[in-house]
CSV table of C-alpha atoms and ligand atoms in Angstrom, one decimal:
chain,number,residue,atom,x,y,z
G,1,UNK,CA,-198.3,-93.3,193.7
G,2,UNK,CA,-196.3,-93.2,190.2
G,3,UNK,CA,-193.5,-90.6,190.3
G,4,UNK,CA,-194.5,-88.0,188.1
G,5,UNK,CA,-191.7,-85.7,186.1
G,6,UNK,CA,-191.5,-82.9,184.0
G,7,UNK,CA,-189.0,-83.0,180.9
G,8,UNK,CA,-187.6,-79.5,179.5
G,9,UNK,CA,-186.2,-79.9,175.4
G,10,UNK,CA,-185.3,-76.7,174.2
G,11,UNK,CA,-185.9,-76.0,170.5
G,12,UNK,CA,-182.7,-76.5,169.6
G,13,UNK,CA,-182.1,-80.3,171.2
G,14,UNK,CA,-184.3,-80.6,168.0
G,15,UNK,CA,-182.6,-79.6,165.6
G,16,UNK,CA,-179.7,-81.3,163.7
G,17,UNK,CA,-176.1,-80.1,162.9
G,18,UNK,CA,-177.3,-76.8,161.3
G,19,UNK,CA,-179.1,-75.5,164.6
G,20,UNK,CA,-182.9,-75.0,162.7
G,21,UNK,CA,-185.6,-76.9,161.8
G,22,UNK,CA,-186.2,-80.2,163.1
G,23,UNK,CA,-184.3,-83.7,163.0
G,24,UNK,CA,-186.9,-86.5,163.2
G,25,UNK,CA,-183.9,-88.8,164.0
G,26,UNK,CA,-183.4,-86.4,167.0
G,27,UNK,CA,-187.0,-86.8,167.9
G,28,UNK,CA,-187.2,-90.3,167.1
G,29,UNK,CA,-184.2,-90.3,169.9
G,30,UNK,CA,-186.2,-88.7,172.2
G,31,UNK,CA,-189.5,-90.3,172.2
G,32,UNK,CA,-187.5,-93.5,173.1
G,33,UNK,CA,-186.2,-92.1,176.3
G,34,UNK,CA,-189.5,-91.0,177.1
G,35,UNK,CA,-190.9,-94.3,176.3
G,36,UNK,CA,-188.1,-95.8,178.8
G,37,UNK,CA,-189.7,-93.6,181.9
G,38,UNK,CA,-193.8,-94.4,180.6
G,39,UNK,CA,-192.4,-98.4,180.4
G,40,UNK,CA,-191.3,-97.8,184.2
G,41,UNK,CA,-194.4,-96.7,185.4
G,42,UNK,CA,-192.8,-92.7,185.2
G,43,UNK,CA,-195.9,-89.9,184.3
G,44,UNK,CA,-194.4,-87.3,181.9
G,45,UNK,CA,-194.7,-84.0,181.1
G,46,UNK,CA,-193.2,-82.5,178.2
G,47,UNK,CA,-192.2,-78.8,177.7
G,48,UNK,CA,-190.4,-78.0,174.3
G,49,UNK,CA,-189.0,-74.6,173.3
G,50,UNK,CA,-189.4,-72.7,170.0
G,51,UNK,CA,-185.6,-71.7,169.4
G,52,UNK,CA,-184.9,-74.0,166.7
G,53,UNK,CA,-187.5,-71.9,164.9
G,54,UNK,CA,-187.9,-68.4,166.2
G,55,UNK,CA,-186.9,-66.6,169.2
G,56,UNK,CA,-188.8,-63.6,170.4
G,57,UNK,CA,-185.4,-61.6,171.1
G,58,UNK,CA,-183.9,-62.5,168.2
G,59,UNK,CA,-186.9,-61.4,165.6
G,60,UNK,CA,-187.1,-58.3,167.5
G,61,UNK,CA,-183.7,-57.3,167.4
G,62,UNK,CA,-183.7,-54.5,164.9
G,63,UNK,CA,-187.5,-53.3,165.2
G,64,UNK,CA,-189.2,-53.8,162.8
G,65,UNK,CA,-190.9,-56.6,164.4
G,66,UNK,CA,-192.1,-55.8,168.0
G,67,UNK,CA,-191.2,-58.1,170.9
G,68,UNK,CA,-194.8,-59.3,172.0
G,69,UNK,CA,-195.7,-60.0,168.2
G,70,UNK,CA,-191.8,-61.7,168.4
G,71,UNK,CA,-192.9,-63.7,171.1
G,72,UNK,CA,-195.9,-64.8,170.0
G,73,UNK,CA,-194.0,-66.0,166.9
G,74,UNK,CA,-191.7,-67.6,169.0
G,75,UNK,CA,-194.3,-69.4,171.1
G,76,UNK,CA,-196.1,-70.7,168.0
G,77,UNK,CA,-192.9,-71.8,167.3
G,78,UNK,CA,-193.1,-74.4,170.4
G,79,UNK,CA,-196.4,-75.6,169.0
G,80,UNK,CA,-194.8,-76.5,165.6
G,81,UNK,CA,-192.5,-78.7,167.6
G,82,UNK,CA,-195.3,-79.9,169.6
G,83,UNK,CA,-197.1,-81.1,167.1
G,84,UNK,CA,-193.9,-83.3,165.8
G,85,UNK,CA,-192.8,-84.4,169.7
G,86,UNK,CA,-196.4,-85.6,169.8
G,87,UNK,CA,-196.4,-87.4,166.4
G,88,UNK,CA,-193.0,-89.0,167.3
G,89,UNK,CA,-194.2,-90.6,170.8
G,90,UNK,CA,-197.4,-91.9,168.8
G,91,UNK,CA,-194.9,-93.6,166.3
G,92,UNK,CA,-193.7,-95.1,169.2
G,93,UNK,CA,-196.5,-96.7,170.3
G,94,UNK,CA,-197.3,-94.3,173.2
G,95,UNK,CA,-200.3,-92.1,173.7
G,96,UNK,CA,-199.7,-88.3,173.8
G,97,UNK,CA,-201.8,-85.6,173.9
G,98,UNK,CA,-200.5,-81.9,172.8
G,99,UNK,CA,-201.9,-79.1,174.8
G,100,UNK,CA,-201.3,-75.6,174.0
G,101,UNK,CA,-201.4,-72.4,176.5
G,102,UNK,CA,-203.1,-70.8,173.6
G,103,UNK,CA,-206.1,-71.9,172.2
G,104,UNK,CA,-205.8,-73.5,169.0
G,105,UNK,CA,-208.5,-75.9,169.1
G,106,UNK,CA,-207.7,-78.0,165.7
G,107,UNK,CA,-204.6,-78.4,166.4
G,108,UNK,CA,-204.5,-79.0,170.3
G,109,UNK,CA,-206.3,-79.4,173.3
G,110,UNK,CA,-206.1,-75.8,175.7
G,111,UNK,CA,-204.0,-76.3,178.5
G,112,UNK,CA,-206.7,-77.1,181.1
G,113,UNK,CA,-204.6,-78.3,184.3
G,114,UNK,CA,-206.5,-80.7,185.4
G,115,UNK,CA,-207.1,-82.4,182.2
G,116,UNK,CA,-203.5,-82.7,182.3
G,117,UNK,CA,-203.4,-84.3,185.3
G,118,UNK,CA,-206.0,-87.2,184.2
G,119,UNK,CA,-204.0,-87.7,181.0
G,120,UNK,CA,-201.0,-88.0,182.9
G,121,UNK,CA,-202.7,-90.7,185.3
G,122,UNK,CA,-203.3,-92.9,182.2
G,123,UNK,CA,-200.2,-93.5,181.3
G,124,UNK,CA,-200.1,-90.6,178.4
G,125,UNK,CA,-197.5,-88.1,177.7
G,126,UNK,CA,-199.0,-84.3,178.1
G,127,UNK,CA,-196.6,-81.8,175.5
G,128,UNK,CA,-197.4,-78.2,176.8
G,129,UNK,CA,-196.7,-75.7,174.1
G,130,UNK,CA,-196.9,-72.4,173.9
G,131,UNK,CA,-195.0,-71.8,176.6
G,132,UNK,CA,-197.0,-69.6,179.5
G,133,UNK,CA,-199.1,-68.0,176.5
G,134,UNK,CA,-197.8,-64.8,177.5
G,135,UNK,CA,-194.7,-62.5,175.6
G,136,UNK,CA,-192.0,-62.0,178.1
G,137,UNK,CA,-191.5,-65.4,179.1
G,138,UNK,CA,-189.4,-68.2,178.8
G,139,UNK,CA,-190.2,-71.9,177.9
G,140,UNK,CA,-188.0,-72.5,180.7
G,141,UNK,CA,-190.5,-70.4,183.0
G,142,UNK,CA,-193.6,-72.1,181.3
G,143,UNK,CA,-191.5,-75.6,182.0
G,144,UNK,CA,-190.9,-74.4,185.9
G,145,UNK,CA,-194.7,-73.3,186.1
G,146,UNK,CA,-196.3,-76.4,184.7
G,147,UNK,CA,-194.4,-78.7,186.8
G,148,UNK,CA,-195.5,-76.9,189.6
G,149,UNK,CA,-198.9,-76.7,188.5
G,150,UNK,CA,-199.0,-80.8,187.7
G,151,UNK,CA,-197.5,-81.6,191.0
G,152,UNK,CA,-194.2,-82.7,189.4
G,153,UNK,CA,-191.4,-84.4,191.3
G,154,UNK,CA,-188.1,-82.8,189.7
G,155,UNK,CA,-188.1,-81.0,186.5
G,156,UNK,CA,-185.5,-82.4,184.8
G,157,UNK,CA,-183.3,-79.5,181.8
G,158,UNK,CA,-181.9,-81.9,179.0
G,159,UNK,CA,-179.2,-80.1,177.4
G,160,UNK,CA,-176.3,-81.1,175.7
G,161,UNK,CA,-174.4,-80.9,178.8
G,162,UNK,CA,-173.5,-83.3,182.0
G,163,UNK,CA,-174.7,-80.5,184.7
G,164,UNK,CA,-173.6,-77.1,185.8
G,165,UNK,CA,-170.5,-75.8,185.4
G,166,UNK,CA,-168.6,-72.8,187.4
G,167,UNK,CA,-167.6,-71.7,183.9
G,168,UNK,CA,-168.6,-72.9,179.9
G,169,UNK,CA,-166.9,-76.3,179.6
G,170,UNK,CA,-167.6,-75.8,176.0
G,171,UNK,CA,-165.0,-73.3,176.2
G,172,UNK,CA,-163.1,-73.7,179.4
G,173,UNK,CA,-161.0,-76.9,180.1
G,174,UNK,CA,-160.5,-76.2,183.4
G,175,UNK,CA,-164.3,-75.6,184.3
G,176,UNK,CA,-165.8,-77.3,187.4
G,177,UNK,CA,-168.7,-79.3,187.5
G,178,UNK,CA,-171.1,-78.5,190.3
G,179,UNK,CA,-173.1,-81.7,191.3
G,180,UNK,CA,-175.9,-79.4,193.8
G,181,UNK,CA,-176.3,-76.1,193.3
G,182,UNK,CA,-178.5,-73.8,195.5
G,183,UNK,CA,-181.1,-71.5,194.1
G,184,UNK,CA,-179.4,-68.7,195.4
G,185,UNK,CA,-176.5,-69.8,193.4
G,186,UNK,CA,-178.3,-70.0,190.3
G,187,UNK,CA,-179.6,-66.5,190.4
G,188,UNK,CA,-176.0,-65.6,190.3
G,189,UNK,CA,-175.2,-64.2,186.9
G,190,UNK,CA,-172.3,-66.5,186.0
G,191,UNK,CA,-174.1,-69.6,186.6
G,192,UNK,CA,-176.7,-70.1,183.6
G,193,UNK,CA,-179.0,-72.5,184.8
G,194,UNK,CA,-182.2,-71.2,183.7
G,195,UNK,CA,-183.5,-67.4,183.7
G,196,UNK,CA,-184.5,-66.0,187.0
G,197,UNK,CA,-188.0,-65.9,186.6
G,198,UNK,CA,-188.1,-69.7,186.3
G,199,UNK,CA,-185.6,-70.3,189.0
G,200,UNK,CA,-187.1,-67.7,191.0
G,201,UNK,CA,-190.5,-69.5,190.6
G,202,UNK,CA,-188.8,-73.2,191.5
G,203,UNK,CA,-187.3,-71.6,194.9
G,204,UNK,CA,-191.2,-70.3,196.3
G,205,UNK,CA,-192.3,-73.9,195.6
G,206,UNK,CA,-189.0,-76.2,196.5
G,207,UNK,CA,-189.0,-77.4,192.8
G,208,UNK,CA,-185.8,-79.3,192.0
G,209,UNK,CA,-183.8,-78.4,189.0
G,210,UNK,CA,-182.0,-81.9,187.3
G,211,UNK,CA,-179.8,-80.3,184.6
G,212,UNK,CA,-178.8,-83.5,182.5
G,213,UNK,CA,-177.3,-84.5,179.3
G,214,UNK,CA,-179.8,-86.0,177.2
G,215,UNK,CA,-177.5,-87.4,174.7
G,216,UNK,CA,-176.5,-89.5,177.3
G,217,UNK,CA,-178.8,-93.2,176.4
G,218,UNK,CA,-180.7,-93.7,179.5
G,219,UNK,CA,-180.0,-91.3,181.8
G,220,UNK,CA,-183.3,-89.4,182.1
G,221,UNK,CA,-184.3,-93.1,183.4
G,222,UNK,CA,-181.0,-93.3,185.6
G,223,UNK,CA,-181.9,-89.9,187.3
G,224,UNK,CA,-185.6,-90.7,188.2
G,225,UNK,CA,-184.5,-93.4,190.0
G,226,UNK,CA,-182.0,-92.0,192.0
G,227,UNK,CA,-178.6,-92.1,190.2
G,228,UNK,CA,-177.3,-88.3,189.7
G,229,UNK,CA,-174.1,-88.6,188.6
G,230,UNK,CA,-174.8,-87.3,185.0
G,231,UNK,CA,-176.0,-84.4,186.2
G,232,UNK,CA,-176.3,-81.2,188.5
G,233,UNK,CA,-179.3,-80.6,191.2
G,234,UNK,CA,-180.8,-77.1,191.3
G,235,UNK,CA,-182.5,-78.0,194.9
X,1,UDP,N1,-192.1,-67.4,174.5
X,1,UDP,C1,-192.9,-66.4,175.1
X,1,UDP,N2,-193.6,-66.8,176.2
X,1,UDP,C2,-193.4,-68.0,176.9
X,1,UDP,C3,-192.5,-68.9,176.3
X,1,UDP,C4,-191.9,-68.6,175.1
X,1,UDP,O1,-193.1,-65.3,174.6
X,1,UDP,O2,-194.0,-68.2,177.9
X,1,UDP,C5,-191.4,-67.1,173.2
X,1,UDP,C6,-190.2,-66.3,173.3
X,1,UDP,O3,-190.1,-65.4,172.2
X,1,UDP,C7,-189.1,-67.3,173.1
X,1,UDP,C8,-189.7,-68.3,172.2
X,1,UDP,O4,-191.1,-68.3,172.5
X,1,UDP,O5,-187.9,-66.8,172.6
X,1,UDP,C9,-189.2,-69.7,172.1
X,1,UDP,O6,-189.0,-70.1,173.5
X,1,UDP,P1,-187.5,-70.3,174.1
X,1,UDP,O7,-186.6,-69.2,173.6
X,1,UDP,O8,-187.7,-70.4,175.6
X,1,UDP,O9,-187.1,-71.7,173.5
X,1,UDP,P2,-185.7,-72.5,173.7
X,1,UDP,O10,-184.6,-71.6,174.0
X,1,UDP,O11,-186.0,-73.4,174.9
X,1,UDP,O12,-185.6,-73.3,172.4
């Protein structure tokens, strides 16, 4: 059986120097790590975030827009980037098929598990977007709950970062890098990993956690087959 994986981008991993909007060199990147796992026989999942674009909490923050209209903004959001993740694997040469928690029918296939699944089998790239399709959530949750859903192996969180850390190494020289990491630990309040519905979601079905740096060329590849130094394990 091919190993199957689901890969987390957040919004922002999109987005070039100024931190909005969306840098096709970035997603040019990306589509050729992905097509590095298809080429090894590696089915994968794809879950972008929105907050390159709009962020539920953000466009909330003084009122005048409620949160659940915020969050729907911010979950049509992920579809936006979708829509350009799915166009950048195609100029790869892959096949890629955008499916969105929300029906949008022109513009995606509905998530429908198990034509996920089948998708997956041949070879293609399933994007999810729209996160869980409901306000209050996280694409981090939606990323933990279709990876569970799909059967995934790991879910793998590219950031900009090598792993966990004890503390911000962005801000901290002295901070620690913490190869494994329980999910206990991660529910603690100084160690960001991921919110705690998502984590608390991985922990009822033993879902590991790769936190990796996707800048790094090659080492989504690296970790699927076994080498973890680039990274920390939620597990
Ligand atoms: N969102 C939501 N429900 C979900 C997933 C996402 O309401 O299941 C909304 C929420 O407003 C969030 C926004 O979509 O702020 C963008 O997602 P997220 O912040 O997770 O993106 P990221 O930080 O990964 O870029």
């Amino acid at each position: 059986m091919n190993k199957r994986v689901l890969v987390k981008f957040s919004g922002e991993a999109l987005a070039g120097a100024d931190g909005y909007g969306i840098d096709t060199q970035i997603l040019d990147y990306i589509a050729n790590e992905i097509k590095e796992l298809v080429n090894n026989n590696i089915e994968v999942g794809i879950v972008i975030g929105g907050g390159n674009i709009v962020r539920g909490v953000t466009a909330a923050a003084d009122g005048v827009i409620k949160r659940t209209s915020a969050d729907y903004m911010g979950m049509l959001a992920t579809v936006i980037n979708g829509v350009a993740m799915q166009e950048a694997l195609e100029h790869k040469g892959l096949s890629a098929r955008l499916q969105t928690a929300i029906k949008m029918e022109q513009i995606a296939e509905p998530y429908i598990v198990r034509r996920a699944t089948r998708h997956l089998q041949k070879g293609r790239v399933v994007i999810f977007s729209a996160g869980t399709g409901n306000p209050y959530f996280t694409t981090d949750t939606a990323a933990t709950l279709r990876a569970t859903e799909i059967g995934a192996q790991m879910l793998i969180k590219a950031t900009k970062v090598d792993g966990v850390y004890d503390k911000d190494p962005m801000k901290y020289d002295d901070a620690v890098k913490l190869e494994t990491i329980t999910y206990d630990q991660a529910l603690e309040d100084h160690i960001k990993v991921m919110d705690d519905t998502a984590i608390a979601l991985a922990k009822d079905n033993k879902l590991p956690i790769v936190v990796a740096n996707m800048n790094e060329k090659g080492n989504l590849l690296s970790i699927i087959k076994g080498d973890y130094t680039k990274c920390s394990i939620v597990k």
